[in-house]
Coordinates of C-alpha atoms in Angstrom, one line a residue:
Chain Y
M1 CA 0.0 0.0 0.0
T2 CA 1.5 3.2 -1.1
T3 CA 0.0 6.4 0.2
K4 CA 0.0 9.5 -1.9
H5 CA 2.6 11.0 0.4
E6 CA 5.0 8.1 -0.2
R7 CA 4.5 8.3 -3.9
L8 CA 5.3 12.0 -3.9
E9 CA 8.4 11.3 -1.8
A10 CA 9.5 8.6 -4.3
V11 CA 9.2 11.2 -7.2
G12 CA 11.1 13.7 -5.1
N13 CA 13.9 11.3 -4.5
Q14 CA 14.4 11.1 -8.3
I15 CA 14.9 14.8 -8.7
P16 CA 18.5 15.2 -7.4
P17 CA 19.9 12.5 -9.7
L18 CA 17.9 14.0 -12.6
I19 CA 19.5 17.4 -11.9
A20 CA 22.9 15.9 -11.6
L21 CA 22.5 14.1 -14.9
T22 CA 21.4 17.2 -16.7
V23 CA 24.4 19.1 -15.3
L24 CA 26.7 16.3 -16.3
W25 CA 25.3 16.4 -19.8
M26 CA 26.2 20.1 -20.0
L27 CA 29.6 19.5 -18.5
L28 CA 30.3 17.0 -21.3
W29 CA 29.4 19.4 -24.0
G30 CA 31.4 22.1 -22.2
E31 CA 29.0 24.9 -22.7
F32 CA 25.6 26.1 -21.6
S33 CA 22.8 26.5 -24.1
W34 CA 19.1 26.1 -23.7
L35 CA 19.1 23.2 -26.2
N36 CA 21.8 21.4 -24.2
L37 CA 19.7 21.9 -21.1
L38 CA 16.6 20.5 -22.8
V39 CA 18.3 17.5 -24.3
G40 CA 20.2 16.8 -21.1
F41 CA 16.9 16.9 -19.2
V42 CA 15.3 14.5 -21.6
V43 CA 18.3 12.1 -21.6
G44 CA 18.3 12.3 -17.8
M45 CA 14.6 11.4 -17.7
I46 CA 15.2 8.4 -19.9
V47 CA 18.1 7.2 -17.8
T48 CA 16.4 7.7 -14.4
V49 CA 13.3 5.8 -15.7
A50 CA 15.1 3.1 -17.6
F51 CA 17.8 2.4 -15.0
Y52 CA 15.7 2.8 -11.9
L53 CA 17.8 3.0 -8.8
V54 CA 16.8 2.4 -5.2
P55 CA 15.9 5.8 -3.8
V56 CA 18.8 7.3 -1.9
Q57 CA 17.9 8.6 1.5
L58 CA 19.4 12.1 1.5
S59 CA 20.1 13.5 5.0
G60 CA 18.6 16.9 4.2
R61 CA 21.5 18.7 6.0
L62 CA 24.5 20.4 4.5
H63 CA 27.2 22.3 6.3
P64 CA 29.1 24.1 3.6
L65 CA 32.3 24.8 5.7
H66 CA 32.6 21.3 6.9
T67 CA 32.0 19.9 3.4
V68 CA 34.8 22.1 2.0
I69 CA 37.1 20.9 4.9
F70 CA 36.3 17.3 4.0
F71 CA 37.1 17.8 0.3
V72 CA 40.3 19.7 0.9
R73 CA 41.4 17.2 3.4
L74 CA 40.5 14.4 0.9
I75 CA 42.7 15.9 -1.8
V76 CA 45.6 16.4 0.6
D77 CA 45.2 12.8 1.7
I78 CA 45.2 11.6 -1.9
A79 CA 48.3 13.5 -2.7
R80 CA 50.2 12.4 0.4
A81 CA 49.2 8.7 0.1
S82 CA 49.9 8.6 -3.6
I83 CA 53.5 9.7 -2.9
E84 CA 53.7 7.1 -0.1
V85 CA 52.5 4.2 -2.4
S86 CA 54.7 5.4 -5.2
W87 CA 57.7 5.4 -2.9
L88 CA 56.7 1.9 -1.7
A89 CA 56.6 0.7 -5.3
V90 CA 60.1 2.0 -6.2
K91 CA 62.0 1.6 -2.9
P92 CA 64.7 -1.0 -2.7
R93 CA 64.2 -4.1 -0.5
L94 CA 60.4 -4.1 -0.5
V95 CA 58.8 -6.0 2.5
T96 CA 55.1 -6.3 1.9
S97 CA 53.0 -6.6 5.0
N98 CA 49.3 -6.0 4.6
A99 CA 46.2 -6.3 6.7
I100 CA 42.5 -6.8 6.2
L101 CA 40.8 -4.8 8.8
K102 CA 37.2 -4.7 10.0
I103 CA 36.1 -1.2 10.8
R104 CA 32.8 -0.6 12.4
L105 CA 31.4 2.9 11.5
R106 CA 29.0 4.7 13.7
T107 CA 26.6 5.9 11.1
R108 CA 23.4 4.1 10.2
S109 CA 23.0 5.8 6.8
D110 CA 23.7 4.1 3.5
L111 CA 24.8 7.3 2.0
I112 CA 27.5 8.1 4.6
L113 CA 28.6 4.5 4.5
T114 CA 29.1 4.7 0.7
W115 CA 30.8 8.1 1.0
T116 CA 33.2 6.8 3.6
G117 CA 33.9 3.7 1.6
V118 CA 34.7 5.6 -1.6
A119 CA 36.7 8.3 0.3
T120 CA 38.9 5.7 2.1
S121 CA 39.1 3.7 -1.1
I122 CA 40.2 6.7 -3.2
V123 CA 43.1 7.4 -0.8
P124 CA 45.9 5.1 -1.9
G125 CA 46.8 2.3 0.4
S126 CA 43.3 1.0 1.2
I127 CA 40.7 -1.0 -0.8
V128 CA 37.2 -1.9 0.3
V129 CA 37.0 -5.7 0.1
D130 CA 33.6 -6.1 1.6
I131 CA 30.8 -4.2 3.3
D132 CA 28.4 -5.3 5.9
R133 CA 25.5 -2.9 5.3
E134 CA 23.3 -4.1 8.2
S135 CA 25.8 -3.1 10.9
S136 CA 27.9 -0.5 8.9
I137 CA 31.1 -2.4 8.8
L138 CA 33.8 -1.8 6.2
F139 CA 36.3 -4.5 5.5
L140 CA 39.4 -2.8 4.1
H141 CA 42.6 -4.2 2.6
V142 CA 45.4 -1.9 3.7
L143 CA 48.9 -1.8 2.3
N144 CA 52.0 -1.5 4.3
M145 CA 50.8 -2.2 7.8
H146 CA 53.6 -3.4 10.0
S147 CA 52.5 -3.2 13.6
A148 CA 49.5 -2.9 15.8
R149 CA 50.3 0.8 16.1
D150 CA 50.0 1.3 12.3
I151 CA 46.6 -0.5 12.4
E152 CA 45.3 1.7 15.2
R153 CA 46.4 4.8 13.4
F154 CA 44.7 3.6 10.2
R155 CA 41.5 2.8 12.0
R156 CA 41.5 6.3 13.5
R157 CA 42.0 7.8 10.1
V158 CA 39.0 6.0 8.7
L159 CA 36.8 7.0 11.6
D160 CA 38.0 10.6 11.3
T161 CA 37.1 10.6 7.6
E162 CA 33.6 9.4 8.6
R163 CA 33.3 12.1 11.1
R164 CA 34.3 14.8 8.6
I165 CA 31.7 13.5 6.2
V166 CA 29.0 13.4 8.8
R167 CA 29.8 16.9 9.9
G168 CA 29.7 18.0 6.3
F169 CA 26.4 16.5 5.2
G170 CA 25.3 13.7 7.5
S171 CA 21.9 13.6 9.2
Y172 CA 21.3 15.3 12.6
E173 CA 21.0 11.9 14.2
D174 CA 24.4 10.9 12.9
V175 CA 25.9 14.2 14.1
E176 CA 24.5 13.5 17.6
R177 CA 25.9 10.0 17.5
M178 CA 29.3 11.4 16.6
R179 CA 29.2 13.9 19.4
G180 CA 28.8 11.0 22.0
V181 CA 32.1 9.5 20.9
L182 CA 34.8 12.1 20.9
P183 CA 38.2 11.5 19.2
E184 CA 40.1 11.1 22.5
N185 CA 37.9 8.5 24.1
R186 CA 37.3 6.7 20.9
L187 CA 40.2 4.3 21.6
T188 CA 38.7 3.2 24.9
A189 CA 35.3 2.9 23.3
R190 CA 36.6 0.6 20.6
R191 CA 38.6 -1.5 23.1
A192 CA 35.4 -2.0 25.1
A193 CA 33.6 -3.0 22.0
R194 CA 36.3 -5.4 21.0
T195 CA 36.4 -7.3 24.3
K196 CA 32.6 -7.4 24.3
G197 CA 32.7 -8.9 20.8
K198 CA 35.2 -11.5 21.9
G199 CA 33.2 -12.5 25.0
S200 CA 30.0 -13.1 23.0
S201 CA 31.6 -15.2 20.1
Chain P
M1 CA 58.1 36.6 -15.0
S2 CA 54.7 35.1 -15.1
A3 CA 55.8 33.1 -18.2
I4 CA 58.5 31.4 -16.1
V5 CA 56.1 30.7 -13.3
H6 CA 53.7 29.2 -15.8
D7 CA 56.4 27.0 -17.4
V8 CA 57.6 25.8 -14.0
L9 CA 54.1 25.0 -12.9
T10 CA 53.5 23.1 -16.2
A11 CA 56.7 21.2 -15.8
V12 CA 56.0 20.3 -12.2
L13 CA 52.4 19.1 -12.9
V14 CA 53.3 17.1 -16.0
L15 CA 56.3 15.5 -14.4
A16 CA 54.4 14.7 -11.2
G17 CA 51.7 13.0 -13.3
A18 CA 54.2 11.0 -15.3
A19 CA 56.1 10.0 -12.1
M20 CA 52.9 8.7 -10.6
C21 CA 52.0 6.6 -13.6
L22 CA 55.5 5.2 -13.8
A23 CA 55.4 4.3 -10.1
A24 CA 52.0 2.6 -10.7
G25 CA 53.6 0.6 -13.5
I26 CA 56.6 -0.4 -11.4
G27 CA 54.3 -1.3 -8.4
L28 CA 52.2 -3.5 -10.7
I29 CA 55.3 -5.6 -11.4
R30 CA 56.9 -5.5 -8.0
F31 CA 54.0 -6.1 -5.6
P32 CA 53.6 -9.8 -4.8
D33 CA 49.8 -10.5 -4.9
V34 CA 46.6 -9.4 -6.5
L35 CA 45.4 -7.3 -3.7
S36 CA 48.6 -5.3 -3.3
R37 CA 48.9 -4.9 -7.0
L38 CA 45.4 -3.4 -7.1
H39 CA 46.7 -0.6 -4.9
A40 CA 49.4 0.2 -7.4
A41 CA 47.1 -0.2 -10.4
T42 CA 44.3 2.1 -9.3
K43 CA 45.6 4.7 -6.9
P44 CA 48.6 6.8 -7.8
Q45 CA 47.2 6.9 -11.2
I46 CA 44.3 9.2 -9.9
F47 CA 46.7 11.7 -8.5
G48 CA 48.7 11.5 -11.8
L49 CA 45.5 12.2 -13.7
M50 CA 44.6 15.0 -11.4
A51 CA 48.0 16.6 -12.0
V52 CA 47.9 16.2 -15.8
T53 CA 44.3 17.5 -16.2
A54 CA 45.0 20.4 -13.8
D55 CA 47.8 21.3 -16.2
V56 CA 45.5 21.1 -19.2
A57 CA 43.0 23.4 -17.4
I58 CA 45.8 25.9 -16.6
N59 CA 47.0 26.0 -20.2
N60 CA 43.6 26.3 -21.9
F61 CA 41.8 28.2 -19.2
S62 CA 38.1 28.4 -20.1
V63 CA 34.9 27.5 -18.3
G64 CA 34.4 24.6 -20.7
T65 CA 37.8 23.1 -20.0
V66 CA 37.6 23.5 -16.3
T67 CA 34.1 21.9 -16.0
L68 CA 35.2 19.0 -18.3
V69 CA 38.3 18.5 -16.2
V70 CA 36.2 18.4 -13.0
A71 CA 33.9 15.9 -14.6
I72 CA 36.8 13.7 -15.7
V73 CA 38.4 13.7 -12.2
V74 CA 35.1 13.1 -10.4
F75 CA 34.2 10.2 -12.5
Q76 CA 37.6 8.7 -12.4
A77 CA 37.5 9.1 -8.6
L78 CA 34.1 7.4 -8.4
T79 CA 34.7 4.5 -10.7
A80 CA 38.3 3.5 -9.8
P81 CA 37.4 2.4 -6.2
M82 CA 34.4 0.5 -7.5
A83 CA 36.6 -1.4 -10.0
A84 CA 39.2 -2.0 -7.3
H85 CA 36.5 -3.2 -4.9
L86 CA 35.0 -5.7 -7.4
V87 CA 38.4 -7.2 -8.3
G88 CA 39.5 -7.2 -4.7
R89 CA 36.4 -9.0 -3.5
A90 CA 36.5 -11.5 -6.3
A91 CA 40.2 -12.2 -5.5
Y92 CA 39.4 -12.6 -1.8
T93 CA 36.4 -14.9 -2.3
T94 CA 38.3 -17.1 -4.7
E95 CA 41.3 -17.1 -2.4
H96 CA 43.7 -15.5 -4.9
L97 CA 45.7 -13.9 -2.2
R98 CA 48.7 -14.7 -0.2
A99 CA 47.7 -15.1 3.4
D100 CA 51.3 -15.0 4.5
L101 CA 51.5 -11.3 3.6
L102 CA 48.7 -10.3 5.9
I103 CA 49.5 -9.6 9.5
V104 CA 45.8 -9.4 10.4
D105 CA 42.7 -10.8 8.6
E106 CA 39.6 -9.7 10.3
L107 CA 37.3 -10.8 7.4
R108 CA 38.1 -14.5 7.7
A109 CA 35.3 -16.3 9.5
P110 CA 36.4 -17.6 12.8

């Protein structure tokens, strides 16, 4: 049973991708003209109808400054990590030591989970191997991990990325959830979670 | 003066891009297993692409070029992790990896 409200919401959810596709069409042509806008809109309509996607739950919140901070930090991370991986590739006496880590995110939103996955994945040195959507867990393959300290540092980096994304455009609930776990007591919170996990399994 | 700055900027960006692609190629040969090779194959390349396309945008500065460059980088940034994820996951589930290279494997079922 779909109510009128739900149907309206389903249509509303298709509008952001439609706008994005129209803008993309114009980007590809490299110029703005009314004909481009019209054709882009028609093509966008066809694509959104023919390749129907599950509606994405947008959070409805955007903090411009934190979003900019996230993107700037992302580019800096990409640059730094690219140089690290390149150096690893050419350095003499290569010792490969990797890890597959299970990182439990605090968000419950698919959108933030995806963004965190892509953002950590785009930074060289980590690849998403698997995702557990139900409990927001990322399984990452990480290059060049030599000790437990490296692993802890990497975990904290992923969680910080998540925090920056949530502060940028996460939902209010997620922001509240982040506030409960501050960076400095995150370590103890995780340790508690880990011992609890061990006890139950 | 600005011509020199321009030349230096161009040289730095193009050389950085080339170096990244070279490193990716070397890493592809030197890294020992599928998952580590994926890192070399997909990642430094994005930074290289960013550098080269930024250079193109600086040299032919117009709204059309800049927007096209942004579109190229965004789509490369969105698709490369997906490709890496699919290959990585396939490699993991079919056990095409060297477990001796992993210090921790928290995905393996206990």
